[in-house]
Coordinates of C-alpha atoms in Angstrom, one line a residue:
M1 CA -8.4 114.9 -67.3
A2 CA -11.9 113.5 -67.7
M3 CA -13.2 110.0 -68.2
T4 CA -15.3 109.2 -71.3
Q5 CA -18.5 107.2 -71.2
L6 CA -16.8 104.2 -72.9
G7 CA -14.0 104.1 -70.4
G8 CA -11.4 106.2 -72.2
A9 CA -10.0 109.5 -71.2
S10 CA -9.9 113.1 -72.4
L11 CA -6.6 114.9 -71.6
R12 CA -6.2 118.7 -71.7
V13 CA -2.6 119.5 -72.7
G14 CA -2.1 123.2 -73.2
N15 CA -4.9 124.3 -75.6
K16 CA -5.5 120.9 -77.0
D17 CA -7.8 118.0 -76.0
I18 CA -6.3 114.6 -76.5
L19 CA -8.5 111.5 -76.5
V20 CA -7.1 108.3 -75.1
S21 CA -8.7 104.9 -76.0
P22 CA -10.2 102.7 -73.3
E23 CA -7.4 100.1 -74.0
E24 CA -4.7 102.7 -73.3
A25 CA -6.4 104.6 -70.5
G26 CA -5.2 102.2 -67.9
A27 CA -1.6 103.3 -68.5
I28 CA -2.3 106.9 -67.6
C29 CA -5.3 106.8 -65.2
P30 CA -5.4 105.5 -61.7
R31 CA -7.0 102.1 -61.6
G32 CA -10.2 101.4 -59.6
G33 CA -10.0 100.1 -56.1
E34 CA -7.6 100.9 -53.3
P35 CA -3.9 100.9 -54.6
P36 CA -1.5 98.9 -52.4
Q37 CA 0.0 101.5 -50.0
N38 CA 2.6 99.0 -48.9
H39 CA 4.4 97.6 -51.9
A40 CA 5.8 94.7 -49.8
L41 CA 2.3 93.2 -50.2
L42 CA 2.7 92.9 -54.0
D43 CA 2.7 89.4 -55.5
K44 CA 6.3 88.2 -55.3
D45 CA 6.2 85.9 -58.3
G46 CA 7.4 87.9 -61.3
L47 CA 7.9 91.0 -59.2
N48 CA 10.4 93.4 -60.8
A49 CA 11.2 97.1 -61.0
G50 CA 8.5 97.6 -63.6
V51 CA 5.8 96.2 -61.3
V52 CA 7.0 98.2 -58.4
E53 CA 7.1 101.4 -60.5
D54 CA 3.6 100.7 -61.7
S55 CA 2.4 100.3 -58.1
I56 CA 4.1 103.5 -57.0
R57 CA 2.7 105.4 -60.0
N58 CA -0.8 104.2 -59.4
Q59 CA -0.6 105.3 -55.7
F60 CA 0.7 108.7 -56.8
C61 CA -2.1 109.1 -59.3
N62 CA -4.6 108.4 -56.6
H63 CA -3.4 111.7 -55.0
N64 CA -1.0 110.4 -52.4
P65 CA 2.7 111.0 -53.0
Y66 CA 3.6 108.6 -50.1
S67 CA 3.7 104.8 -49.9
N68 CA 5.8 102.2 -48.1
I69 CA 7.8 99.0 -48.4
N70 CA 7.4 98.1 -44.8
D71 CA 9.8 100.5 -42.9
I72 CA 11.0 102.2 -46.1
T73 CA 9.0 105.4 -46.9
L74 CA 8.7 106.3 -50.5
C75 CA 8.0 110.0 -51.4
V76 CA 7.2 111.1 -55.0
N77 CA 7.8 114.9 -55.4
P78 CA 4.4 116.4 -56.4
F79 CA 6.0 119.6 -57.7
R80 CA 3.3 121.6 -56.0
Y81 CA 2.1 122.7 -52.6
L82 CA 0.0 120.1 -50.8
P83 CA -2.0 121.1 -47.7
I84 CA -1.0 118.0 -45.7
F85 CA 1.8 119.3 -43.4
D86 CA 0.0 121.6 -40.9
Q87 CA -0.5 121.2 -37.2
G88 CA -3.6 119.1 -37.8
F89 CA -1.7 116.5 -39.8
I90 CA 1.1 116.5 -37.3
D91 CA -1.3 115.8 -34.4
K92 CA -3.1 113.1 -36.5
Y93 CA 0.1 111.2 -37.4
A94 CA 1.6 111.6 -33.9
S95 CA -1.2 109.2 -32.7
L96 CA 0.3 106.4 -35.0
D97 CA -3.2 105.3 -36.1
P98 CA -2.5 102.4 -38.5
R99 CA -5.7 103.3 -40.5
L100 CA -4.1 106.5 -41.7
P101 CA -2.6 106.5 -45.3
P102 CA 1.2 106.6 -45.7
H103 CA 2.8 110.0 -44.9
I104 CA 6.3 111.2 -44.3
F105 CA 5.2 112.1 -40.7
N106 CA 4.7 108.4 -40.2
A107 CA 8.5 107.8 -40.5
S108 CA 9.2 110.5 -37.8
A109 CA 6.5 109.3 -35.6
K110 CA 7.4 105.6 -35.7
A111 CA 11.1 106.4 -35.2
Y112 CA 10.4 108.7 -32.3
K113 CA 8.1 106.1 -30.6
R114 CA 10.8 103.4 -30.9
C115 CA 13.5 105.7 -29.6
T116 CA 11.5 106.6 -26.4
Q117 CA 10.0 103.1 -25.8
K118 CA 12.9 100.8 -26.7
K119 CA 15.7 103.3 -25.7
E120 CA 17.3 102.8 -29.0
S121 CA 18.9 105.4 -31.3
Q122 CA 17.1 106.1 -34.6
V123 CA 18.2 107.3 -38.0
L124 CA 16.0 108.7 -40.7
L125 CA 18.0 108.2 -43.9
L126 CA 17.1 110.4 -47.0
L127 CA 18.1 109.0 -50.4
G128 CA 17.2 109.9 -53.9
E129 CA 18.4 111.6 -57.1
R130 CA 18.2 115.2 -58.1
C131 CA 14.9 117.1 -58.0
S132 CA 13.3 114.3 -55.8
G133 CA 12.5 116.6 -52.8
K134 CA 15.1 115.3 -50.3
S135 CA 15.7 118.8 -48.8
V136 CA 12.0 119.5 -48.3
A137 CA 11.5 116.0 -46.9
F138 CA 14.4 116.8 -44.4
E139 CA 12.5 119.9 -43.3
H140 CA 9.2 117.9 -42.9
L141 CA 10.9 115.2 -40.8
L142 CA 12.7 117.8 -38.6
G143 CA 9.6 120.0 -38.3
F144 CA 7.5 117.1 -37.1
L145 CA 10.0 116.2 -34.4
G146 CA 10.4 119.8 -33.3
T147 CA 6.6 120.2 -33.0
T148 CA 5.9 116.9 -31.1
A149 CA 9.1 116.7 -29.0
G150 CA 10.3 120.3 -28.8
D151 CA 9.2 123.9 -28.6
G152 CA 8.0 124.1 -32.1
D153 CA 9.7 124.0 -35.5
E154 CA 10.6 127.7 -35.9
E155 CA 14.1 127.4 -34.6
F156 CA 14.7 124.4 -36.9
R157 CA 13.3 126.4 -39.9
Q158 CA 15.7 129.2 -39.1
L159 CA 18.6 126.8 -38.8
L160 CA 18.1 125.4 -42.2
R161 CA 17.5 128.7 -43.8
A162 CA 20.8 130.1 -42.4
L163 CA 22.8 127.0 -43.5
R164 CA 21.3 125.9 -46.8
P165 CA 22.6 128.7 -49.1
L166 CA 26.1 127.9 -48.0
I167 CA 26.0 124.2 -48.9
S168 CA 23.5 124.3 -51.8
V169 CA 23.3 125.3 -55.5
T170 CA 20.3 126.4 -57.5
R171 CA 19.1 123.7 -59.9
S172 CA 16.3 123.6 -62.4
C173 CA 13.9 120.9 -63.4
G174 CA 11.8 122.3 -66.2
R175 CA 9.8 125.1 -64.7
Q176 CA 10.9 124.3 -61.2
S177 CA 13.9 125.7 -59.4
W178 CA 15.2 124.6 -56.0
L179 CA 18.3 124.4 -53.8
S180 CA 20.3 121.2 -54.3
T181 CA 22.4 120.2 -51.2
R182 CA 26.0 119.4 -52.2
A183 CA 27.1 117.8 -49.0
M184 CA 26.0 115.1 -46.6
L185 CA 23.8 116.9 -44.0
E186 CA 23.0 115.4 -40.6
A187 CA 20.8 116.7 -37.8
D188 CA 21.4 114.9 -34.5
L189 CA 18.7 115.5 -31.9
G190 CA 19.5 114.6 -28.3
L191 CA 16.5 113.7 -26.0
D192 CA 16.2 114.1 -22.3
G193 CA 14.7 111.6 -19.9
D194 CA 11.2 112.7 -20.7
G195 CA 11.7 112.4 -24.5
F196 CA 11.9 116.1 -25.2
I197 CA 14.6 117.5 -27.5
C198 CA 17.3 119.1 -25.4
R199 CA 20.3 119.2 -27.8
T200 CA 20.6 119.9 -31.6
L201 CA 23.8 119.3 -33.6
L202 CA 24.1 119.9 -37.3
T203 CA 26.9 118.3 -39.2
V204 CA 28.1 118.9 -42.8
R205 CA 30.3 116.3 -44.4
C206 CA 32.0 115.9 -47.8
L207 CA 31.1 119.4 -48.9
E208 CA 31.6 119.7 -52.6
T209 CA 34.2 122.5 -52.2
Q210 CA 35.7 122.1 -55.7
R211 CA 32.4 123.5 -57.1
I212 CA 33.6 127.0 -56.0
T213 CA 36.3 126.9 -58.7
L214 CA 35.2 124.2 -61.2
G215 CA 31.4 124.2 -61.3
P216 CA 29.2 126.0 -63.8
K217 CA 26.9 127.0 -60.9
N218 CA 28.3 128.0 -57.6
F219 CA 27.0 127.9 -54.0
D220 CA 23.9 130.0 -53.5
A221 CA 25.5 132.1 -50.8
L222 CA 27.9 133.7 -53.3
Y223 CA 25.0 135.0 -55.4
L224 CA 23.1 136.2 -52.4
A225 CA 26.1 138.1 -51.1
A226 CA 26.8 139.6 -54.5
K227 CA 23.2 140.9 -54.7
D228 CA 23.2 142.3 -51.2
D229 CA 23.0 146.1 -50.9
R230 CA 26.4 146.2 -49.1
A231 CA 28.1 144.3 -51.9
H232 CA 28.5 147.5 -54.0
E233 CA 31.2 148.7 -51.6
W234 CA 33.4 145.7 -52.6
L235 CA 32.3 144.7 -56.1
G236 CA 31.4 148.1 -57.6
D237 CA 29.2 148.1 -60.7
N238 CA 30.6 145.0 -62.2
L239 CA 28.0 142.3 -63.1
E240 CA 30.2 139.6 -64.5
F241 CA 32.3 137.4 -62.4
R242 CA 34.1 134.1 -63.2
L243 CA 33.0 132.3 -60.0
L244 CA 29.3 133.2 -60.7
G245 CA 29.4 131.7 -64.2
D246 CA 27.0 132.4 -66.9
E247 CA 24.3 129.8 -66.4
I248 CA 22.4 132.0 -63.9
D249 CA 21.3 135.5 -65.0
F250 CA 22.8 137.5 -62.2
E251 CA 20.6 140.6 -62.8
E252 CA 17.4 138.5 -62.6
Y253 CA 18.6 136.3 -59.7
D254 CA 16.4 137.0 -56.6
E255 CA 15.1 140.1 -58.3
Q256 CA 12.6 140.7 -55.5
G257 CA 15.2 140.2 -52.8
T258 CA 13.1 137.7 -50.9
A259 CA 15.8 135.0 -50.7
G260 CA 18.4 137.4 -49.6
T261 CA 16.2 138.9 -46.9
S262 CA 15.2 135.5 -45.6
W263 CA 18.9 134.5 -45.3
M264 CA 19.9 137.7 -43.6
T265 CA 17.0 137.3 -41.1
S266 CA 17.9 133.7 -40.3
L267 CA 21.6 134.6 -39.7
K268 CA 20.7 137.5 -37.4
F269 CA 18.3 135.1 -35.6
F270 CA 21.4 133.3 -34.4
G271 CA 23.6 136.3 -33.9
I272 CA 25.8 135.8 -37.0
D273 CA 27.3 139.0 -38.5
H274 CA 25.7 139.0 -42.0
G275 CA 27.7 142.0 -43.1
E276 CA 31.0 140.2 -42.3
L277 CA 29.8 137.2 -44.4
V278 CA 28.9 139.4 -47.3
R279 CA 32.3 141.1 -47.2
I280 CA 34.2 137.8 -47.2
L281 CA 32.1 136.2 -49.9
C282 CA 32.5 139.2 -52.1
G283 CA 36.3 139.0 -51.4
L284 CA 36.2 135.4 -52.7
V285 CA 34.3 136.4 -55.8
L286 CA 37.0 139.0 -56.5
L287 CA 39.8 136.6 -55.7
G288 CA 38.4 134.4 -58.4
Q289 CA 38.8 137.2 -60.9
L290 CA 42.6 137.3 -60.6
Q291 CA 44.6 136.1 -63.6
F292 CA 48.4 135.8 -63.8
G293 CA 50.8 136.5 -66.6
G294 CA 53.6 138.7 -67.9
E295 CA 57.3 138.7 -67.3
P296 CA 58.0 139.1 -64.4
L297 CA 54.8 137.4 -63.3
Q298 CA 52.0 139.9 -62.3
C299 CA 48.4 139.9 -61.2
Q300 CA 45.9 140.9 -63.9
P301 CA 43.7 142.9 -64.7
P302 CA 45.0 146.2 -63.3
G303 CA 43.4 147.1 -60.0
A304 CA 42.0 143.7 -59.4
L305 CA 44.5 142.8 -56.6
D306 CA 43.8 146.0 -54.7
A307 CA 40.0 145.2 -54.8
V308 CA 40.7 141.8 -53.4
A309 CA 43.0 143.1 -50.7
N310 CA 40.4 145.8 -49.7
A311 CA 37.5 143.2 -49.4
L312 CA 39.6 140.7 -47.5
G313 CA 41.1 143.3 -45.2
V314 CA 44.8 142.6 -45.8
G315 CA 47.6 144.5 -47.5
A316 CA 48.0 144.0 -51.3
G317 CA 51.7 143.3 -50.9
K318 CA 51.1 140.3 -48.5
L319 CA 48.4 139.0 -50.8
L320 CA 50.7 139.3 -53.8
A321 CA 53.6 137.4 -52.0
A322 CA 51.2 134.6 -51.0
L323 CA 50.0 134.1 -54.6
L324 CA 53.1 134.6 -56.8
G325 CA 56.0 132.3 -57.3
G326 CA 56.8 129.8 -60.0
T327 CA 54.7 129.8 -63.2
A328 CA 51.3 131.4 -64.0
E329 CA 49.7 128.0 -63.8
E330 CA 51.1 127.4 -60.3
A331 CA 49.8 130.8 -59.2
S332 CA 46.4 129.9 -60.5
Q333 CA 46.5 126.6 -58.6
R334 CA 47.3 128.5 -55.3
R335 CA 44.4 130.9 -56.0
D336 CA 42.0 128.0 -56.4
A337 CA 43.3 126.1 -53.4
A338 CA 42.8 129.3 -51.3
L339 CA 39.3 129.7 -52.6
Q340 CA 38.3 126.2 -51.8
E341 CA 39.9 126.2 -48.3
L342 CA 38.6 129.6 -47.3
Y343 CA 35.1 128.8 -48.3
H344 CA 35.2 125.4 -46.6
R345 CA 36.4 126.9 -43.4
L346 CA 33.9 129.7 -43.6
V347 CA 31.0 127.3 -43.9
H348 CA 32.2 125.4 -40.8
L349 CA 32.6 128.6 -38.9
V350 CA 28.9 129.4 -39.5
L351 CA 28.0 125.8 -38.6
R352 CA 29.9 126.1 -35.3
Q353 CA 28.1 129.3 -34.4
L354 CA 24.7 127.8 -35.3
N355 CA 25.3 124.8 -33.2
A356 CA 26.5 126.9 -30.3
K357 CA 23.1 128.6 -30.2
V358 CA 21.1 125.4 -30.1
A359 CA 23.4 123.2 -28.0
G360 CA 21.0 123.1 -25.1
E361 CA 21.8 122.8 -21.4
A362 CA 19.9 119.7 -20.2
Q363 CA 21.6 116.3 -20.1
A364 CA 20.8 114.2 -23.1
T365 CA 20.2 110.4 -22.8
P366 CA 22.5 108.1 -24.8
Q367 CA 19.8 107.6 -27.4
S368 CA 19.3 110.1 -30.2
M369 CA 17.3 110.9 -33.3
K370 CA 19.2 111.5 -36.5
I371 CA 18.1 112.8 -39.9
L372 CA 20.7 112.2 -42.6
E373 CA 20.5 113.5 -46.1
V374 CA 22.8 111.9 -48.7
P375 CA 23.3 113.9 -51.9
S376 CA 22.7 112.3 -55.3
A377 CA 25.8 110.5 -56.5
L378 CA 24.6 111.0 -60.1
D379 CA 25.1 114.8 -60.0
A380 CA 28.6 114.8 -58.5
K381 CA 31.7 114.7 -60.6
G382 CA 35.4 113.9 -60.1
F383 CA 36.6 113.2 -56.6
H384 CA 33.3 114.0 -54.9
G385 CA 31.5 111.8 -57.3
M386 CA 33.7 108.9 -56.5
A387 CA 33.2 109.3 -52.8
L388 CA 29.4 109.2 -53.4
Q389 CA 29.7 106.1 -55.5
R390 CA 31.3 104.5 -52.5
L391 CA 28.5 105.7 -50.3
T392 CA 25.9 104.4 -52.8
E393 CA 27.5 100.9 -52.9
A394 CA 27.9 100.8 -49.1
R395 CA 24.2 101.8 -48.7
F396 CA 23.0 99.1 -51.0
A397 CA 25.1 96.4 -49.4
H398 CA 23.5 97.2 -46.0
M399 CA 20.0 97.9 -47.3
L400 CA 19.7 94.3 -48.3
A401 CA 19.7 93.5 -44.6
I402 CA 17.9 96.6 -43.3
C403 CA 14.7 96.0 -45.3
R404 CA 14.3 92.5 -43.9
P405 CA 11.6 91.7 -41.3
E406 CA 13.1 91.9 -37.8
D407 CA 12.2 88.2 -37.0
S408 CA 13.9 86.8 -40.1
D409 CA 17.4 85.5 -40.6
G410 CA 20.0 87.8 -42.0
L411 CA 21.3 87.6 -45.6
Q412 CA 23.7 84.9 -46.5
D413 CA 27.2 86.0 -47.3
E414 CA 27.2 84.5 -50.8
S415 CA 24.6 87.0 -52.1
E416 CA 26.1 88.0 -55.4
Q417 CA 24.9 91.6 -55.4
Q418 CA 25.9 92.2 -51.8
A419 CA 29.3 90.9 -52.6
A420 CA 29.5 93.1 -55.7
A421 CA 28.4 96.1 -53.6
Q422 CA 31.1 95.5 -51.0
G423 CA 33.7 94.8 -53.6
A424 CA 33.0 98.0 -55.5
A425 CA 33.0 100.0 -52.2
L426 CA 36.5 98.7 -51.4
Q427 CA 37.7 99.4 -54.9
A428 CA 36.4 103.0 -54.8
W429 CA 38.0 103.5 -51.4
R430 CA 41.4 102.3 -52.6
L431 CA 41.2 104.8 -55.5
L432 CA 40.3 107.6 -53.2
R433 CA 43.3 106.9 -51.0
Q434 CA 45.7 106.6 -53.9
P435 CA 44.4 108.9 -56.7
K436 CA 45.9 108.4 -60.1
E437 CA 47.3 111.1 -62.4
S438 CA 45.0 114.1 -63.2
Q439 CA 42.4 113.5 -65.9
E440 CA 43.0 109.7 -66.0
P441 CA 39.6 108.0 -66.1
V442 CA 38.7 105.4 -63.5
T443 CA 35.7 103.0 -63.8
I444 CA 34.0 101.6 -60.8
R445 CA 31.7 98.6 -61.2
G446 CA 29.4 97.2 -58.6
A447 CA 25.9 96.2 -57.7
C448 CA 24.6 99.7 -58.3
G449 CA 25.9 99.8 -61.9
E450 CA 29.0 101.1 -63.6
A451 CA 30.3 104.7 -63.3
Q452 CA 33.4 106.4 -64.8
Y453 CA 35.1 109.3 -63.0
V454 CA 38.1 111.4 -63.6
V455 CA 40.3 111.6 -60.5
D456 CA 41.6 115.1 -60.3
K457 CA 44.9 114.8 -58.3
S458 CA 45.4 118.5 -58.3
F459 CA 42.1 119.0 -56.4
V460 CA 43.0 116.4 -53.8
T461 CA 46.4 118.1 -53.2
A462 CA 44.8 121.5 -53.1
A463 CA 42.0 120.3 -50.7
E464 CA 44.6 119.2 -48.2
G465 CA 46.0 122.7 -48.0
G466 CA 49.5 123.7 -46.9
G467 CA 52.7 123.8 -49.0
N468 CA 52.1 125.4 -52.4
G469 CA 48.3 125.1 -51.8
A470 CA 46.3 127.4 -49.5
G471 CA 49.0 127.7 -46.8
P472 CA 50.6 131.0 -47.8
M473 CA 47.2 132.7 -48.3
L474 CA 45.9 131.4 -44.9
E475 CA 49.0 132.9 -43.2
A476 CA 48.6 136.2 -45.0
L477 CA 44.9 136.5 -44.0
S478 CA 45.5 135.7 -40.4
E479 CA 46.1 139.4 -39.8
S480 CA 43.0 140.5 -41.7
S481 CA 40.8 143.3 -40.4
C482 CA 37.8 140.9 -40.9
K483 CA 37.2 139.1 -37.6
Y484 CA 35.8 136.0 -39.2
L485 CA 38.8 135.7 -41.5
R486 CA 41.2 136.0 -38.6
E487 CA 39.2 133.2 -36.8
I488 CA 39.3 130.7 -39.7
T489 CA 42.9 131.4 -40.7
N490 CA 44.5 131.5 -37.3
S491 CA 47.0 128.7 -36.8
L492 CA 44.9 127.4 -33.9
A493 CA 41.7 127.5 -35.9
V494 CA 39.6 124.3 -36.2
K495 CA 40.3 122.8 -39.6
P496 CA 37.4 120.9 -41.1
A497 CA 38.3 117.5 -42.7
S498 CA 38.9 117.8 -46.5
G499 CA 40.1 115.6 -49.3
T500 CA 40.2 111.9 -48.6
D501 CA 39.9 112.6 -44.9
A502 CA 36.5 114.2 -45.5
A503 CA 35.4 111.2 -47.6
E504 CA 36.5 108.7 -44.9
E505 CA 34.6 110.7 -42.3
A506 CA 31.5 110.7 -44.4
L507 CA 31.8 107.0 -45.1
K508 CA 32.1 106.1 -41.5
A509 CA 29.1 108.2 -40.6
L510 CA 26.9 106.6 -43.2
S511 CA 28.2 103.1 -42.6
S512 CA 27.5 103.4 -38.9
C513 CA 23.8 104.1 -39.8
L514 CA 23.6 101.3 -42.2
E515 CA 25.4 98.5 -40.3
P516 CA 22.7 95.9 -39.5
K517 CA 24.3 95.1 -36.1
A518 CA 24.5 98.8 -35.1
K519 CA 22.7 99.9 -31.9
A520 CA 20.4 102.1 -34.0
K521 CA 17.3 101.5 -36.2
T522 CA 17.5 103.0 -39.7
W523 CA 14.4 104.1 -41.5
P524 CA 15.2 104.7 -45.3
V525 CA 13.2 107.5 -46.8
C526 CA 13.5 107.2 -50.6
C527 CA 12.6 110.3 -52.6
L528 CA 11.7 110.2 -56.3
R529 CA 10.8 112.7 -59.0
P530 CA 7.8 111.9 -61.3
N531 CA 9.2 113.6 -64.4
D532 CA 12.0 115.8 -65.7
L533 CA 9.8 118.7 -66.6
G534 CA 9.0 119.9 -63.1
A535 CA 5.3 119.5 -64.0
A536 CA 2.7 118.9 -61.3
D537 CA 0.6 115.8 -61.5
R538 CA 2.5 114.2 -64.4
V539 CA 4.4 110.9 -64.3
S540 CA 7.0 109.8 -66.8
R541 CA 7.3 106.0 -66.5
P542 CA 10.9 105.9 -67.8
V543 CA 12.0 108.6 -65.4
L544 CA 10.3 106.9 -62.4
L545 CA 11.4 103.4 -63.5
Q546 CA 15.1 104.5 -63.7
Q547 CA 14.9 105.7 -60.1
V548 CA 13.2 102.5 -58.8
R549 CA 16.1 100.5 -60.3
H550 CA 18.7 102.8 -58.9
L551 CA 17.3 102.6 -55.4
R552 CA 16.8 98.8 -55.7
L553 CA 13.2 99.1 -54.6
A554 CA 12.2 95.8 -56.3
E555 CA 14.8 94.0 -54.2
A556 CA 13.6 95.7 -51.1
A557 CA 10.0 94.6 -51.8
Q558 CA 11.2 91.0 -52.4
L559 CA 13.4 90.8 -49.4
A560 CA 10.6 92.1 -47.2
E561 CA 9.2 88.6 -47.3
K562 CA 10.5 86.2 -44.6
G563 CA 12.5 83.4 -46.0
V564 CA 13.6 85.2 -49.2
N565 CA 17.1 86.3 -48.5
E566 CA 19.3 86.2 -51.7
I567 CA 19.2 87.8 -55.1
W568 CA 21.1 86.9 -58.3
S569 CA 21.0 88.3 -61.8
L570 CA 19.2 86.0 -64.3
Q571 CA 22.3 85.3 -66.2
S572 CA 24.5 84.6 -63.2
F573 CA 21.9 82.4 -61.6
R574 CA 21.5 80.4 -64.8
A575 CA 25.2 80.0 -65.3
R576 CA 25.9 79.0 -61.7
Y577 CA 23.1 76.4 -61.4
A578 CA 22.9 75.0 -65.0
K579 CA 24.0 71.6 -63.7
L580 CA 20.6 71.2 -62.0
A581 CA 19.0 70.9 -65.4
P582 CA 21.7 69.5 -67.7
T583 CA 19.2 69.0 -70.6
L584 CA 18.1 72.7 -70.6
E585 CA 18.7 74.2 -74.1
E586 CA 20.5 77.4 -74.5
S587 CA 17.7 78.8 -76.7
V588 CA 15.4 78.9 -73.6
E589 CA 15.0 82.5 -72.4
D590 CA 16.8 83.4 -69.1
E591 CA 13.6 83.9 -67.1
A592 CA 12.0 80.6 -68.2
A593 CA 15.3 78.8 -67.6
C594 CA 15.6 80.2 -64.1
R595 CA 12.1 79.1 -63.2
L596 CA 13.0 75.6 -64.2
L597 CA 16.2 75.7 -62.2
V598 CA 14.3 76.9 -59.1
K599 CA 11.8 74.0 -59.6
A600 CA 14.6 71.5 -60.1
A601 CA 16.1 72.6 -56.8
G602 CA 12.9 71.5 -55.0
G603 CA 11.3 74.9 -54.6
D604 CA 7.9 76.1 -55.7
K605 CA 7.5 78.1 -58.9
G606 CA 9.9 80.7 -57.4
H607 CA 10.2 84.4 -57.7
V608 CA 11.9 85.2 -61.0
A609 CA 11.9 88.5 -62.7
E610 CA 14.8 90.9 -63.7
S611 CA 16.6 89.3 -60.8
V612 CA 16.1 85.8 -59.3
F613 CA 14.8 85.8 -55.8
G614 CA 15.0 82.6 -53.7
G615 CA 11.7 80.7 -53.7
K616 CA 10.4 78.8 -50.7
R617 CA 10.0 75.2 -50.0
P618 CA 6.5 74.0 -49.0
G619 CA 7.7 74.1 -45.4
G620 CA 8.7 77.7 -45.6
K621 CA 12.5 77.2 -45.7
A622 CA 14.3 79.2 -48.4
I623 CA 15.5 77.0 -51.2
Q624 CA 18.8 78.7 -51.6
S625 CA 20.1 76.6 -48.7
Q626 CA 20.3 73.9 -51.4
F627 CA 22.8 75.9 -53.4
Q628 CA 26.4 75.6 -52.4
L629 CA 28.8 78.0 -54.1

């Protein structure tokens, strides 16, 4: 892009030059002067999601993907490598120089300083939709802490490289491909008395295990295992498998073998038997090939059962007895239940082995540093999607208080959107605990919008295991020749939480981070994608605006001001307080009407935009104390 002499712009798109008039150049070019790096400083009157989006976009176009709303860090995915994460930048931001521009290292540095000085636990909470860069941001936050308070970031890098393929799927955004985490991932770092990391604990919650049987794309570990050189012993020459779907070209996947080599190296770094993992994962791929039919009921196609038994290290007869019984549909349900349960247990086995290697020996203080990555609720379907809708509503209900200045009063209970968020959260939880019939749609309405899900009761039943679910298969595999299979199917094996129990566990973990009165300080890190094409240095206003609304960043900017502590929708505010201006005509637009109502209540001109924010009295007291519900 180049500026013209008259103030317009010339854009090079492909092989074409596009001229932009001076009047329209402001919409695509960064404006002159320093953009506001802290959006909490924006003029509050008329502030809405569009204004906040415009400010974030202008900051991004000035070559800095980072900005803030006080303690909330905003990260716009640049879709390209930026040389701003090396040791020099780590040292620079570790000094906490307030003159430095916003950076993700700021969040780690400020949280670490508060943890060591105030002896208070800290949580770095990663939020955002798909393709927004949460996983990379997780690595940056963890790497900064490993370098400044540990022995370097290499061990953390290897940890994530070993675990990510097991809990992530390959996603595409235009020309970009990346691993999307399909679970809630937490890194808990314990500190010794001198402030050095002495303990590391990774936790995976609410793993989207139904993806292994229902999703069009499966977990990355299955593809890496099937492409491994040792996989030929179990899979033969076959290149088409039901579990691997058809959305990923299996032959072209990791054609150079770099991803597979990286995963194998990281697993060996922690002493995990990569060959055993490949064998079990290939066995699961083959198990997914089994079909059932005929009279009497038989496994199809011919030879498939023997291949599964060989890979899983168990007799074909035991395997057959565990699967058959009842109808072909019931046998298929047992197969899928076993696939989900076995994969779930295998992931947690690897997780336990990783944690055992980084447990540390020194005594940790009661304070800790946590990094928590919450997967996008918009990408999840069915049961898992409903759980994440609950997480989203709970997060927003608490963020209304988290983004407040520390010396200000808390939110009043009558805040309409907070009440809506809490109400939707409770509604979702009731539905999770008492799922309806399979394929019956359920709609959840709350402050974060409306979402419709199909509650798959068969999945919930299968996820719980036992009975006609995974129980018979687990018993059969407890005598497998594979040591890892024996360990995860033994009756004394640690069983990871699943189904509604997993959702409840995840909700409690997130709520403990978001509770305003908790003995921990939460630092939200909101990640955004600039476009849906994966194109570097391009910003789509509709795409960015939708995320600003979903993350409620305008509300966060408004509530950052002391004395402003409630929000209402324009329509609700007008209906509720119409009696303050009884002569107000219905033809007056909502925004203008709400301004008059704020003024009638004795406030100044007020903050009225897409939502109504409480204005201030001349003495500084919020006017909403005048409003009694």
